[in-house]
Every structure is written in structure tokens, then in C-alpha cells.
CSV table of C-alpha atoms in Angstrom, one decimal:
chain,number,residue,atom,x,y,z
A,67,MET,CA,-32.0,33.6,19.0
A,68,SER,CA,-28.4,33.5,20.2
A,69,ALA,CA,-29.7,33.7,23.8
A,70,ASN,CA,-31.6,30.4,23.5
A,71,LYS,CA,-29.5,27.7,25.0
A,72,ALA,CA,-28.9,24.5,23.1
A,73,LYS,CA,-27.5,22.7,26.2
A,74,ASN,CA,-28.6,22.8,29.9
A,75,SER,CA,-31.9,24.5,29.2
A,76,LYS,CA,-34.4,24.8,32.1
A,77,PRO,CA,-36.5,21.9,30.9
A,78,GLU,CA,-33.4,19.7,30.5
A,79,LEU,CA,-32.1,20.5,34.0
A,80,LEU,CA,-35.6,19.8,35.4
A,81,LEU,CA,-35.6,16.4,33.8
A,82,ARG,CA,-32.1,15.6,34.9
A,83,ARG,CA,-32.9,16.6,38.5
A,84,GLY,CA,-36.0,14.3,38.4
A,85,LEU,CA,-33.9,11.4,37.0
A,86,TRP,CA,-31.3,11.8,39.6
A,87,LYS,CA,-33.9,11.9,42.4
A,88,ALA,CA,-35.4,8.7,41.1
A,89,GLY,CA,-32.0,7.0,41.1
A,90,LEU,CA,-31.8,6.9,37.3
A,91,SER,CA,-28.2,8.1,37.1
A,92,GLY,CA,-25.6,6.8,34.6
A,93,TYR,CA,-26.8,8.8,31.7
A,94,ARG,CA,-24.5,10.8,29.4
A,95,LEU,CA,-25.1,14.3,28.3
A,96,HIS,CA,-25.0,15.5,24.7
A,97,ARG,CA,-22.9,12.5,23.7
A,98,ARG,CA,-22.4,12.1,19.9
A,99,VAL,CA,-23.9,8.9,18.6
A,100,ARG,CA,-22.5,7.5,15.3
A,101,THR,CA,-25.3,6.7,12.8
A,102,ALA,CA,-25.4,5.1,9.4
A,103,SER,CA,-25.6,8.5,7.7
A,104,ASP,CA,-22.5,9.5,9.7
A,105,SER,CA,-19.9,8.1,7.3
A,106,ASP,CA,-19.3,11.5,5.7
A,107,TRP,CA,-18.6,13.2,9.0
A,108,VAL,CA,-15.3,15.0,9.2
A,109,SER,CA,-14.0,16.1,12.5
A,110,SER,CA,-13.5,19.9,12.7
A,111,THR,CA,-10.2,21.4,13.0
A,112,ARG,CA,-9.0,25.0,12.8
A,113,HIS,CA,-7.7,24.4,9.3
A,114,SER,CA,-10.6,22.4,7.8
A,115,SER,CA,-13.7,24.1,6.3
A,116,LEU,CA,-15.0,20.7,5.2
A,117,THR,CA,-17.0,19.9,8.3
A,118,THR,CA,-20.5,18.5,8.1
A,119,HIS,CA,-22.6,18.7,11.3
A,120,HIS,CA,-25.9,17.6,9.8
A,121,SER,CA,-25.3,14.0,10.5
A,122,ALA,CA,-24.1,14.3,14.1
A,123,VAL,CA,-26.8,13.1,16.5
A,124,ARG,CA,-26.4,14.3,20.0
A,125,PRO,CA,-29.3,13.4,22.3
A,126,ASP,CA,-29.8,15.6,25.3
A,127,ILE,CA,-29.6,12.6,27.5
A,128,SER,CA,-28.5,9.1,26.6
A,129,TYR,CA,-28.2,5.8,28.3
A,130,VAL,CA,-25.6,4.3,26.0
A,131,GLY,CA,-25.7,0.7,27.4
A,132,LYS,CA,-29.5,0.5,27.0
A,133,LYS,CA,-29.4,2.4,23.7
A,134,LEU,CA,-31.9,4.9,24.9
A,135,ALA,CA,-31.8,8.5,23.6
A,136,ILE,CA,-33.9,11.3,25.2
A,137,PHE,CA,-34.5,14.6,23.5
A,138,VAL,CA,-35.9,17.4,25.6
A,139,HIS,CA,-37.9,19.7,23.3
A,140,GLY,CA,-39.1,23.2,24.1
A,141,CYS,CA,-42.8,23.5,23.0
A,142,PHE,CA,-42.3,26.8,21.1
A,143,TRP,CA,-39.1,26.0,19.1
A,144,HIS,CA,-40.0,22.4,18.3
A,145,ARG,CA,-43.8,22.9,17.7
A,146,CYS,CA,-45.3,20.7,20.4
A,147,PRO,CA,-48.5,19.1,19.0
A,148,LYS,CA,-50.3,19.7,22.3
A,149,CYS,CA,-49.5,23.3,22.6
A,150,SER,CA,-50.9,25.8,20.2
A,151,TYR,CA,-48.2,28.4,19.9
A,152,LYS,CA,-48.9,30.9,17.2
A,153,LEU,CA,-46.4,32.1,14.6
A,154,PRO,CA,-44.8,35.4,15.4
A,155,LYS,CA,-46.6,38.1,13.4
A,156,THR,CA,-43.4,39.8,12.1
A,157,ASN,CA,-41.5,38.0,9.4
A,158,SER,CA,-43.9,35.1,9.6
A,159,ALA,CA,-42.5,33.4,6.4
A,160,PHE,CA,-39.1,33.2,8.0
A,161,TRP,CA,-40.5,31.7,11.2
A,162,GLN,CA,-42.7,29.2,9.4
A,163,ALA,CA,-39.6,27.9,7.4
A,164,LYS,CA,-37.5,27.8,10.6
A,165,PHE,CA,-40.0,25.8,12.5
A,166,GLU,CA,-40.5,23.4,9.6
A,167,ARG,CA,-36.7,22.9,9.5
A,168,ASN,CA,-36.6,22.3,13.2
A,169,VAL,CA,-39.4,19.6,13.1
A,170,ALA,CA,-37.8,17.9,10.0
A,171,ARG,CA,-34.4,17.8,11.7
A,172,ASP,CA,-35.9,16.4,14.9
A,173,ALA,CA,-37.6,13.6,12.9
A,174,ARG,CA,-34.5,12.9,10.9
A,175,LYS,CA,-32.3,12.5,14.0
A,176,ALA,CA,-34.8,10.3,15.7
A,177,GLU,CA,-35.1,8.1,12.6
A,178,ASP,CA,-31.3,7.8,12.3
A,179,LEU,CA,-31.1,6.6,15.8
A,180,ARG,CA,-34.0,4.1,15.4
A,181,ASN,CA,-32.3,2.7,12.3
A,182,ILE,CA,-29.3,1.7,14.3
A,183,GLY,CA,-31.4,0.1,17.1
A,184,TRP,CA,-31.8,2.9,19.6
A,185,THR,CA,-35.0,3.7,21.4
A,186,VAL,CA,-35.9,7.4,21.1
A,187,LEU,CA,-38.0,9.3,23.6
A,188,THR,CA,-39.1,12.9,23.0
A,189,VAL,CA,-39.9,14.8,26.2
A,190,TRP,CA,-41.9,18.0,25.8
A,191,GLU,CA,-41.4,21.0,28.0
A,192,CYS,CA,-45.1,21.1,28.8
A,193,ASP,CA,-45.1,17.5,30.0
A,194,LEU,CA,-42.2,18.2,32.4
A,195,LYS,CA,-44.1,21.1,33.9
A,196,GLN,CA,-47.4,19.2,34.2
A,197,ASP,CA,-46.2,15.7,35.2
A,198,LEU,CA,-42.5,15.3,35.9
A,199,PRO,CA,-43.0,12.1,37.9
A,200,GLY,CA,-44.9,10.6,35.0
A,201,VAL,CA,-42.2,11.5,32.6
A,202,VAL,CA,-39.5,10.0,34.9
A,203,HIS,CA,-41.7,6.8,35.2
A,204,SER,CA,-41.9,6.4,31.5
A,205,ILE,CA,-38.2,6.7,31.2
A,206,HIS,CA,-37.7,4.1,33.9
A,207,LYS,CA,-40.1,1.8,32.0
A,208,ALA,CA,-38.0,2.3,28.8
A,209,LEU,CA,-34.8,1.4,30.7
A,210,THR,CA,-36.2,-1.9,32.1
């Protein structure tokens, strides 16, 4: 799992390229957004072991002025409802729990952002592969 990139994944780069070509620049990448549940956040230092990262919300792409957060999700890791990926056969209990945690974390982060007035879009890897112009158009509509 350490080989799986959290930032600059292929689907994310594909979307960013599409946004750039459509003239929708001005976004920020992986920028931390303070949320209501963020009050217990402690910045990490070399000497502090009291850091909590569970409340940090870092959308893959954000338009801060428009309060638009975009999460680019891989279909396998985030359990796309349209794709029917099966659980790995080995250690299936571990994988089931991991995928459930991923989905719960995604929902919690989106809800935290909505609670402070942000619009949240989730872009799935399969949608980018099938209809990149349509995805870019939906982002353009959300920005206007």
C-alpha cells in the first residue's frame, strides 16, 4: 500500500490537465481547510507527539474563493458505487474493514466541509476515464 500515491495520482493529474485546458485555473492543491471539528488540531513538530490528523481536511483540488472542494477518488480504494470491484480473497476481513474506514472517512470529510458552507464534489476515476469533458463541465457549472 505504500506505493499508492496520496497526491498527484494519475486520475488527479488527468483532471487537473482537463481543468487547465478548459481555462479553469486558480485552484489550490491539497490545501488544508479549517473545519468546525478542527479546534483540537495541533501542528506537528519534531518534539510533539500530540498531533491529531483526523480533523484535517485537505481536498485534492480546491477553489478557495468559491468554497468548492473537489476530491478525486480511485474506484478501488474508495469503493465506487458504479464499479463492482471485489474484495481481495486473501485477508478479506482486513480489506473489508479498511474499505469501510475509507468510505466513512470520505463521508466525514465531505460533511465537515459542507457544515462550514463549502460545496463538495467527488470525482470518480471511472468518470474521468469515460467522460473527462463532462466532469470538467460539471465543475465549471459549480464554479458559476
